[in-house]
Coordinates of C-alpha atoms in Angstrom, one line a residue:
Chain A
X1 CA 0.2 0.2 0.1
X2 CA 1.0 3.8 -0.6
X3 CA 0.4 6.5 1.3
X4 CA 1.7 9.0 -1.8
X5 CA -0.5 10.4 -4.1
X6 CA 0.3 9.3 -7.9
X7 CA 0.6 12.5 -9.7
X8 CA 1.4 15.9 -8.5
X9 CA -2.0 17.6 -9.1
X10 CA -5.0 15.8 -8.1
X11 CA -3.9 16.2 -4.5
X12 CA -2.5 19.5 -3.0
X13 CA -0.4 17.5 -0.3
X14 CA 0.7 14.4 1.5
X15 CA -0.7 13.5 4.9
X16 CA -0.4 10.8 7.0
X17 CA -3.5 8.2 6.9
X18 CA -4.6 5.0 8.9
X19 CA -4.5 1.9 7.9
X20 CA -7.6 -0.3 8.0
X21 CA -8.2 -4.1 8.0
X22 CA -11.6 -5.1 7.0
X23 CA -13.2 -8.6 6.5
X24 CA -16.4 -10.7 7.4
X25 CA -16.9 -12.7 10.4
X26 CA -20.4 -13.6 12.4
X27 CA -22.1 -12.3 9.2
X28 CA -20.5 -8.7 10.5
X29 CA -18.1 -6.5 8.5
X30 CA -15.0 -6.3 11.3
X31 CA -13.1 -3.1 10.9
X32 CA -9.8 -2.4 12.8
X33 CA -6.9 0.2 12.9
X34 CA -3.8 -1.4 12.4
X35 CA -1.6 1.7 12.7
X36 CA -0.4 4.8 10.8
X37 CA 1.2 5.5 6.9
X38 CA 3.2 8.4 7.0
X39 CA 3.2 10.8 4.2
X40 CA 5.7 8.8 1.2
X41 CA 5.5 5.8 2.8
X42 CA 4.6 2.3 1.3
X43 CA 3.8 -0.8 3.6
X44 CA 3.8 -4.3 2.5
X45 CA 1.6 -7.3 3.9
X46 CA 1.5 -10.5 3.7
X47 CA -1.2 -13.7 4.4
X48 CA 0.1 -14.3 7.7
X49 CA -2.6 -10.8 8.6
X50 CA -5.3 -13.3 7.2
X51 CA -4.1 -15.8 9.8
X52 CA -4.1 -13.0 12.4
X53 CA -7.0 -11.5 12.1
X54 CA -9.8 -13.6 10.7
X55 CA -7.8 -17.0 11.9
X56 CA -7.6 -17.7 8.0
X57 CA -11.1 -18.2 7.7
X58 CA -12.0 -14.5 6.0
X59 CA -10.2 -12.6 3.3
X60 CA -8.6 -9.4 4.5
X61 CA -9.3 -6.1 2.3
X62 CA -6.9 -3.2 3.4
X63 CA -7.2 0.2 2.9
X64 CA -5.9 3.7 3.7
X65 CA -8.6 6.1 5.3
X66 CA -8.4 10.0 6.5
X67 CA -9.1 8.1 10.4
X68 CA -9.5 5.6 12.9
X69 CA -12.4 3.3 12.6
X70 CA -13.3 0.2 14.8
X71 CA -16.6 -1.8 14.9
X72 CA -18.6 -4.2 13.7
X73 CA -21.2 -3.6 10.5
X74 CA -23.7 -5.2 8.9
X75 CA -22.5 -3.1 6.3
X76 CA -19.8 -1.9 5.0
X77 CA -19.6 2.2 6.2
X78 CA -18.6 5.0 3.9
X79 CA -14.4 4.9 4.1
X80 CA -12.6 7.9 3.3
X81 CA -10.1 6.6 1.2
X82 CA -7.5 8.5 -0.9
X83 CA -8.9 8.7 -4.4
X84 CA -7.6 9.7 -7.4
X85 CA -8.1 9.7 -11.3
X86 CA -5.2 10.1 -13.9
X87 CA -4.6 7.7 -12.7
X88 CA -6.3 6.0 -10.1
X89 CA -4.9 5.1 -6.8
X90 CA -3.5 2.1 -6.6
X91 CA -1.8 -1.0 -4.7
X92 CA 0.3 -3.4 -5.7
X93 CA -0.7 -7.6 -5.3
X94 CA 1.3 -9.9 -5.7
X95 CA 1.4 -13.8 -5.8
X96 CA 4.6 -15.2 -4.7
X97 CA 6.2 -18.5 -4.5
X98 CA 9.8 -18.9 -3.7
X99 CA 11.3 -18.4 -7.1
X100 CA 9.0 -16.0 -8.4
X101 CA 6.7 -13.6 -8.3
X102 CA 3.9 -12.1 -10.6
X103 CA 2.4 -9.1 -10.0
X104 CA -1.4 -6.6 -10.7
X105 CA -2.6 -3.1 -10.0
X106 CA -5.2 -4.8 -7.6
X107 CA -8.0 -2.6 -6.0
X108 CA -11.5 -3.4 -5.3
X109 CA -14.8 -1.3 -4.6
X110 CA -18.2 -3.0 -3.6
X111 CA -19.9 -4.5 -6.4
X112 CA -23.5 -4.5 -6.5
X113 CA -25.8 -7.2 -5.4
X114 CA -27.8 -7.6 -8.5
X115 CA -24.6 -7.9 -11.1
X116 CA -23.4 -10.8 -13.2
X117 CA -19.8 -12.0 -14.4
X118 CA -19.4 -12.1 -18.4
X119 CA -15.6 -13.0 -18.7
X120 CA -13.8 -13.5 -22.0
X121 CA -10.7 -15.1 -21.3
X122 CA -7.8 -16.0 -23.4
X123 CA -5.7 -16.5 -20.2
X124 CA -5.9 -20.1 -20.4
X125 CA -2.4 -21.5 -21.5
X126 CA -2.5 -25.4 -21.9
X127 CA 0.0 -27.9 -21.4
X128 CA 0.8 -30.8 -19.1
X129 CA 3.1 -28.8 -16.9
X130 CA 1.0 -26.0 -16.1
X131 CA -1.6 -25.5 -13.9
X132 CA -4.3 -23.2 -14.4
X133 CA -6.7 -21.2 -11.8
X134 CA -9.7 -19.3 -12.1
X135 CA -9.7 -16.5 -8.7
X136 CA -13.2 -14.0 -8.3
X137 CA -12.5 -11.3 -5.5
X138 CA -15.6 -9.9 -4.6
X139 CA -16.6 -7.5 -2.1
X140 CA -19.9 -6.4 -1.4
X141 CA -21.7 -3.6 1.3
X142 CA -23.6 -6.0 3.2
X143 CA -21.4 -8.8 5.0
X144 CA -23.7 -11.5 5.0
X145 CA -22.2 -14.2 2.7
X146 CA -24.3 -14.9 -0.3
X147 CA -23.5 -17.9 -3.0
X148 CA -23.6 -18.6 -6.2
X149 CA -21.5 -20.2 -8.9
X150 CA -19.8 -19.5 -11.8
X151 CA -19.2 -21.9 -15.0
X152 CA -16.4 -22.1 -17.6
X153 CA -17.7 -22.7 -21.1
X154 CA -15.9 -23.2 -24.2
X155 CA -17.7 -21.7 -26.4
X156 CA -16.4 -23.0 -29.9
X157 CA -18.7 -26.0 -28.7
X158 CA -20.8 -24.1 -26.3
X159 CA -19.8 -26.7 -23.6
X160 CA -19.8 -26.1 -20.1
X161 CA -16.1 -27.4 -18.9
X162 CA -16.3 -26.6 -14.7
X163 CA -18.4 -25.1 -12.9
X164 CA -17.8 -23.8 -9.0
X165 CA -19.6 -22.5 -6.5
X166 CA -18.5 -19.1 -5.0
X167 CA -19.0 -16.6 -2.2
X168 CA -19.2 -13.1 -1.8
X169 CA -16.5 -11.1 0.0
X170 CA -14.4 -14.1 -0.8
X171 CA -11.4 -14.3 -2.9
X172 CA -12.8 -17.9 -4.7
X173 CA -9.8 -20.3 -6.2
X174 CA -11.3 -22.4 -8.6
X175 CA -8.5 -25.0 -10.2
X176 CA -9.2 -25.0 -13.7
X177 CA -8.8 -29.0 -15.4
X178 CA -6.6 -29.8 -17.6
X179 CA -8.8 -29.3 -20.8
X180 CA -7.2 -30.6 -23.5
X181 CA -8.8 -27.1 -26.0
X182 CA -6.5 -25.9 -28.5
X183 CA -4.8 -22.6 -28.1
X184 CA -6.9 -20.5 -29.9
X185 CA -9.9 -21.5 -27.8
X186 CA -11.8 -18.1 -26.1
X187 CA -13.4 -19.5 -22.5
X188 CA -15.7 -17.4 -21.3
X189 CA -17.0 -17.8 -17.4
X190 CA -20.3 -16.9 -16.6
X191 CA -22.2 -16.2 -13.4
X192 CA -25.8 -14.9 -13.0
X193 CA -25.5 -14.5 -9.6
X194 CA -22.7 -12.4 -8.6
X195 CA -19.9 -10.3 -9.9
X196 CA -16.6 -9.3 -9.7
X197 CA -12.7 -8.9 -10.4
X198 CA -12.0 -11.9 -12.4
X199 CA -8.6 -12.9 -12.2
X200 CA -6.5 -15.9 -14.2
X201 CA -3.6 -17.4 -12.3
X202 CA -0.9 -19.6 -14.1
X203 CA 1.7 -21.8 -12.8
X204 CA 4.1 -24.5 -14.1
X205 CA 4.8 -27.8 -11.9
X206 CA 7.6 -26.3 -9.7
X207 CA 6.3 -22.7 -9.3
X208 CA 8.9 -21.5 -10.9
X209 CA 7.1 -19.5 -13.8
X210 CA 3.7 -17.8 -12.6
X211 CA 1.8 -15.3 -14.5
X212 CA -1.8 -13.3 -13.6
X213 CA -3.8 -11.4 -14.8
X214 CA -7.7 -10.3 -14.9
X215 CA -10.2 -9.5 -17.8
X216 CA -11.9 -6.4 -17.7
X217 CA -15.5 -5.7 -18.4
X218 CA -17.4 -6.4 -21.4
X219 CA -17.6 -2.3 -21.1
X220 CA -14.2 -2.1 -22.1
X221 CA -14.5 -2.6 -25.1
X222 CA -16.3 0.5 -25.9
X223 CA -15.0 4.3 -24.9
X224 CA -16.7 7.3 -24.8
X225 CA -20.4 7.7 -25.5
X226 CA -23.3 5.4 -23.5
X227 CA -20.4 2.3 -23.5
X228 CA -22.6 0.6 -20.1
X229 CA -25.2 0.4 -23.0
X230 CA -23.1 -2.0 -25.2
X231 CA -21.9 -3.8 -22.5
X232 CA -25.9 -4.9 -21.4
X233 CA -26.3 -5.6 -25.7
X234 CA -23.0 -7.9 -25.0
X235 CA -24.3 -9.7 -21.9
X236 CA -27.8 -9.7 -23.2
X237 CA -26.9 -11.6 -26.6
X238 CA -24.5 -13.9 -24.9
X239 CA -26.9 -14.8 -22.2
X240 CA -29.3 -16.2 -24.9
X241 CA -26.2 -18.1 -26.5
X242 CA -24.3 -20.0 -23.8
X243 CA -25.5 -23.0 -22.0
Chain B
X1 CA -16.3 27.9 -8.2
X2 CA -14.5 27.1 -5.5
X3 CA -10.3 27.3 -5.1
X4 CA -10.0 23.2 -5.4
X5 CA -12.3 22.9 -8.7
X6 CA -9.9 26.8 -10.2
X7 CA -7.1 24.9 -9.1
X8 CA -7.5 21.2 -10.4
X9 CA -9.6 23.0 -14.1
X10 CA -5.2 24.0 -14.9
X11 CA -4.6 20.6 -15.3
X12 CA -7.6 19.3 -16.9
X13 CA -9.0 22.3 -19.2
X14 CA -8.4 21.1 -22.8
X15 CA -6.0 18.5 -21.7
X16 CA -8.1 15.1 -21.6
X17 CA -6.7 11.7 -21.5
X18 CA -8.3 10.6 -24.9
X19 CA -9.5 13.5 -27.4
X20 CA -12.6 12.2 -29.5
X21 CA -11.1 10.8 -32.7
X22 CA -12.4 13.1 -36.1
X23 CA -13.4 10.1 -37.9
X24 CA -15.8 7.2 -36.5
X25 CA -12.9 4.8 -36.9
X26 CA -12.3 2.2 -34.0
X27 CA -9.6 3.2 -31.5
X28 CA -6.7 1.6 -30.6
X29 CA -4.3 1.1 -27.4
X30 CA -0.7 1.9 -28.8
X31 CA 0.9 -0.9 -27.7
X32 CA 4.3 -2.4 -26.8
X33 CA 5.9 -5.1 -28.8
X34 CA 9.8 -6.7 -28.0
X35 CA 11.5 -8.9 -30.3
X36 CA 15.2 -9.9 -29.8
X37 CA 16.8 -13.5 -29.1
X38 CA 14.8 -13.4 -25.1
X39 CA 11.8 -12.3 -26.1
X40 CA 8.3 -12.5 -28.0
X41 CA 5.2 -10.7 -28.2
X42 CA 1.5 -11.9 -29.0
X43 CA -0.9 -10.1 -29.8
X44 CA -4.7 -11.9 -28.3
X45 CA -6.7 -11.0 -31.2
X46 CA -10.4 -11.1 -30.3
X47 CA -13.2 -10.5 -32.7
X48 CA -15.4 -7.3 -30.8
X49 CA -18.0 -7.4 -33.2
X50 CA -18.7 -10.9 -32.5
X51 CA -18.7 -10.2 -29.0
X52 CA -20.9 -7.3 -29.2
X53 CA -23.2 -9.0 -31.1
X54 CA -23.3 -12.4 -29.4
X55 CA -22.2 -14.7 -32.3
X56 CA -19.1 -16.8 -32.8
X57 CA -19.5 -17.3 -36.7
X58 CA -18.9 -13.6 -38.0
X59 CA -16.4 -12.4 -40.3
X60 CA -14.5 -9.7 -39.4
X61 CA -10.9 -8.0 -40.3
X62 CA -8.6 -6.1 -38.1
X63 CA -5.4 -4.0 -39.5
X64 CA -2.3 -4.3 -37.2
X65 CA 0.3 -1.1 -38.0
X66 CA 3.8 -1.6 -36.7
X67 CA 6.2 1.0 -35.1
X68 CA 9.7 1.3 -34.0
X69 CA 11.1 2.7 -31.2
X70 CA 11.3 6.3 -33.2
X71 CA 7.4 6.0 -34.6
X72 CA 8.3 4.8 -37.7
X73 CA 5.9 2.8 -39.2
X74 CA 7.6 -0.6 -39.6
X75 CA 4.7 -2.7 -41.0
X76 CA 1.2 -3.5 -41.7
X77 CA -1.4 -6.5 -41.9
X78 CA -4.4 -7.2 -42.3
X79 CA -5.7 -9.9 -40.1
X80 CA -9.0 -12.1 -41.3
X81 CA -11.1 -13.8 -38.7
X82 CA -13.4 -15.9 -40.6
X83 CA -15.9 -18.1 -38.3
X84 CA -13.3 -17.7 -35.6
X85 CA -13.6 -15.4 -32.5
X86 CA -9.8 -15.7 -31.3
X87 CA -6.6 -15.8 -33.0
X88 CA -3.2 -15.3 -31.4
X89 CA -0.9 -13.1 -33.5
X90 CA 2.8 -13.9 -33.1
X91 CA 4.3 -10.8 -33.9
X92 CA 7.0 -11.6 -34.4
X93 CA 7.1 -12.7 -38.2
X94 CA 5.4 -9.5 -39.0
X95 CA 7.8 -7.5 -37.7
X96 CA 10.5 -6.3 -40.1
X97 CA 14.1 -7.8 -39.0
X98 CA 15.6 -4.3 -38.8
X99 CA 13.0 -2.5 -36.9
X100 CA 15.1 -3.1 -33.8
X101 CA 14.4 -4.9 -30.3
X102 CA 11.5 -3.1 -29.5
X103 CA 8.5 -0.4 -30.8
X104 CA 5.0 -0.3 -30.9
X105 CA 1.5 -1.5 -32.6
X106 CA -2.1 -0.6 -33.5
X107 CA -5.0 -2.4 -33.9
X108 CA -8.0 -1.2 -35.6
X109 CA -11.2 -3.6 -36.6
X110 CA -13.1 -2.8 -39.5
X111 CA -16.4 -4.0 -38.7
X112 CA -17.7 -1.9 -36.3
X113 CA -21.3 -2.5 -35.5
X114 CA -24.4 -0.2 -35.7
X115 CA -24.7 0.2 -31.4
X116 CA -21.3 1.5 -31.0
X117 CA -22.0 4.2 -33.4
X118 CA -26.0 4.5 -32.1
X119 CA -24.5 5.1 -28.6
X120 CA -21.6 7.6 -29.5
X121 CA -19.2 5.4 -28.5
X122 CA -16.0 4.6 -30.7
X123 CA -15.3 0.5 -30.9
X124 CA -11.8 0.8 -28.9
X125 CA -9.3 -2.2 -29.0
X126 CA -7.4 -2.5 -25.1
X127 CA -6.6 -6.0 -25.4
X128 CA -4.8 -8.6 -24.3
X129 CA -0.5 -8.6 -25.4
X130 CA 1.6 -11.8 -24.0
X131 CA 5.1 -11.5 -23.7
X132 CA 7.3 -14.7 -23.8
X133 CA 10.7 -14.5 -22.2
X134 CA 13.7 -16.7 -22.8
X135 CA 12.2 -20.6 -22.2
X136 CA 9.5 -19.7 -19.5
X137 CA 6.9 -22.2 -20.0
X138 CA 4.4 -19.4 -19.1
X139 CA 3.4 -16.6 -20.8
X140 CA 3.5 -13.0 -19.3
X141 CA 0.3 -10.8 -20.1
X142 CA -0.7 -7.6 -20.1
X143 CA -4.0 -5.4 -21.3
X144 CA -4.1 -2.5 -22.9
X145 CA -5.1 0.6 -21.4
X146 CA -5.6 3.6 -23.1
X147 CA -7.5 4.8 -26.0
X148 CA -4.7 5.6 -27.8
X149 CA -4.7 6.1 -31.7
X150 CA -8.0 5.8 -34.3
X151 CA -7.4 6.6 -38.4
X152 CA -7.4 8.7 -40.4
X153 CA -7.6 9.4 -44.0
X154 CA -5.4 6.4 -45.8
X155 CA -5.2 4.9 -42.4
X156 CA -2.8 7.3 -41.5
X157 CA -2.5 7.0 -37.2
X158 CA -3.8 10.0 -35.1
X159 CA -2.4 9.9 -31.5
X160 CA -5.5 10.5 -29.1
X161 CA -4.0 11.7 -25.7
X162 CA -3.7 15.2 -25.3
X163 CA -0.4 16.9 -24.3
X164 CA -0.3 18.5 -21.0
X165 CA 0.0 22.4 -19.9
X166 CA 2.5 22.1 -17.2
X167 CA 4.8 19.6 -16.2
X168 CA 3.5 16.7 -14.4
X169 CA 5.0 13.7 -12.2
X170 CA 3.7 9.9 -12.5
X171 CA 4.1 8.6 -9.2
X172 CA 4.5 5.0 -9.5
X173 CA 2.4 3.2 -6.8
X174 CA 4.7 0.2 -6.9
X175 CA 8.4 -0.5 -4.8
X176 CA 11.2 -1.9 -6.9
X177 CA 13.1 -4.6 -5.4
X178 CA 16.7 -3.7 -6.0
X179 CA 17.6 -7.6 -6.1
X180 CA 15.4 -8.4 -9.6
X181 CA 16.1 -7.5 -13.3
X182 CA 13.3 -4.6 -13.6
X183 CA 12.9 -2.8 -17.0
X184 CA 10.2 0.2 -17.9
X185 CA 8.7 0.9 -20.9
X186 CA 6.6 4.0 -21.8
X187 CA 4.6 4.7 -25.2
X188 CA 3.9 7.9 -26.5
X189 CA 0.4 8.1 -27.7
X190 CA 0.3 12.0 -28.4
X191 CA 1.4 14.0 -31.5
X192 CA 4.3 15.8 -30.0
X193 CA 7.5 14.5 -29.2
X194 CA 8.0 14.8 -25.4
X195 CA 11.6 14.7 -22.8
X196 CA 10.4 12.2 -20.0
X197 CA 12.7 12.4 -16.5
X198 CA 12.6 8.7 -15.0
X199 CA 13.7 9.7 -10.9
X200 CA 14.6 6.5 -8.6
X201 CA 13.6 7.6 -5.2
X202 CA 14.7 5.8 -1.9
X203 CA 11.3 4.3 -0.7
X204 CA 13.0 4.8 3.2
X205 CA 14.5 8.9 2.6
X206 CA 13.0 9.6 -0.9
X207 CA 16.5 10.2 -1.7
X208 CA 17.2 10.0 -5.6
X209 CA 19.1 7.6 -6.2
X210 CA 19.5 7.5 -10.0
X211 CA 17.9 9.3 -12.8
X212 CA 17.9 9.3 -16.5
X213 CA 16.5 11.8 -19.1
X214 CA 14.7 10.1 -22.7
X215 CA 13.3 12.0 -25.9
X216 CA 10.2 10.2 -26.0
X217 CA 8.9 10.5 -30.2
X218 CA 5.7 10.7 -31.0
X219 CA 4.0 7.1 -31.9
X220 CA 7.7 5.8 -30.2
X221 CA 8.5 4.3 -27.1
X222 CA 11.5 4.1 -24.9
X223 CA 12.8 0.9 -22.9
X224 CA 14.8 1.3 -19.8
X225 CA 16.7 -1.1 -18.6
X226 CA 17.6 -0.4 -14.3
X227 CA 20.9 -1.1 -14.4
X228 CA 21.4 2.2 -11.8
X229 CA 23.8 0.9 -8.7
X230 CA 20.9 0.9 -6.6
X231 CA 21.1 -1.2 -3.6
X232 CA 18.0 -0.5 -1.6
X233 CA 13.9 -0.6 -2.6
X234 CA 12.9 2.4 -4.4
X235 CA 10.0 4.0 -6.1
X236 CA 9.6 5.7 -9.8
X237 CA 8.4 8.8 -10.8
X238 CA 8.1 10.3 -14.9
X239 CA 8.6 13.6 -15.3
X240 CA 6.9 14.6 -18.8
X241 CA 4.3 16.5 -20.2
X242 CA 2.4 13.4 -20.9
X243 CA -1.2 13.2 -19.4
X244 CA -0.8 9.9 -18.0
X245 CA 2.9 8.4 -18.8
X246 CA 1.8 4.9 -17.6
X247 CA 4.5 2.9 -17.9
X248 CA 4.9 -1.1 -18.3
X249 CA 7.0 -2.7 -15.4
X250 CA 9.0 -5.9 -16.8
X251 CA 10.3 -7.4 -13.4
X252 CA 11.9 -10.6 -12.4
X253 CA 15.2 -12.7 -13.0
X254 CA 17.3 -14.5 -15.4
X255 CA 15.1 -17.5 -16.6
X256 CA 11.4 -15.3 -16.3
X257 CA 10.0 -11.9 -16.2
X258 CA 6.4 -11.0 -15.3
X259 CA 5.2 -7.9 -16.8
X260 CA 2.5 -5.3 -16.2
X261 CA 1.1 -2.0 -15.6
X262 CA 2.2 0.5 -13.1

């Protein structure tokens, strides 16, 4: 996490902020202030924070805030986190093995409950010694866990290759099968009951080579104008087509 | 209008990240290609028209333009997506042997569905490029993130990002590990040449540990292999008059390089 603005104009001056940890426990958002991060400072956390705060049961989210927050909430309260547009205020997320690291600039804002996922996936890397994962990062305002399913579909044969259960306010990890598909086959991940950030992770048998990327919403293929209408069109058209 | 809005207006007035194109052509990011004995580049070409229309049988054609690091056009190819929704384009075979080891490319979809036009939008190719390093069995993917180029009459590229009136800093929110092999790439999606300065600052003290200057031609790119003698964790600040100088980061070791946007 980085407590310095990503440009020299959207924030007039740097300030120290509080690091908040958020996780779901007993159907409530638990929020704890971990400490202060000074202006210009960066701080790293690893998976041990999950073990320390939520006994490893829940995903822990971290954010910066102008003031400390402590308590339990059934709905996520408004948090005064720093933001910017050009570019957005980022955090770096990484998966690491003893040999390698793969990163992406990853943040998440709460998703609406009434939402669906349609992710066109060119990242499946077939190979005997490669393992592929689909991961869905979801966060919603309501703490209470919801469940849904996601299908992994080969759209050339319109076949559902795999179905997995997913849960809100979680990082859902789905190990993909060793699909015998052509390298140019396009897969689609589809959920009608939940959305999130769809992440795709590949590693070799020795965890020496790691690859991580996420897909963008369908609206990303349109720019300017009423691009969210395009997203609605894409989702509607594929809802009629997919099994 | 309060002071804060006035203050920010100096940075945003007539300086959009993406200008509206004059034509209805599709828009593309300005992607980076790498090609040498260690690197090859593949572009994931998807039939965007078919994706919008919800069909896999739709035919489409796509034009790719290749430029060298100076922004000079070095090749052009048209790809047909006949009854297919995805093709992997291995760029090495389409880029001139003497075009150098790094450059840029743009991808224009010729089939623009009516829905795009009636929504007042433009079809945008901001898809996925994969970089393959050495003998790694895994490719590293990165998505496009700029609406950088459109096509003018005769297929001439028109760069859509405006230039800033005032000097800007892009303060990369990422900590570099000095033990990793780190490289930074920047493209210039504006119609003007830009001078850029890369400053490496200590994560601990903020002191400048290293600095370099580059001239970034219109449509071109710069790739810096960070070989500054830096022995502590550091971050990067990019000074330029680009509205958003977002770099591509290559980070890894002798056998594998991860690629991601800063």
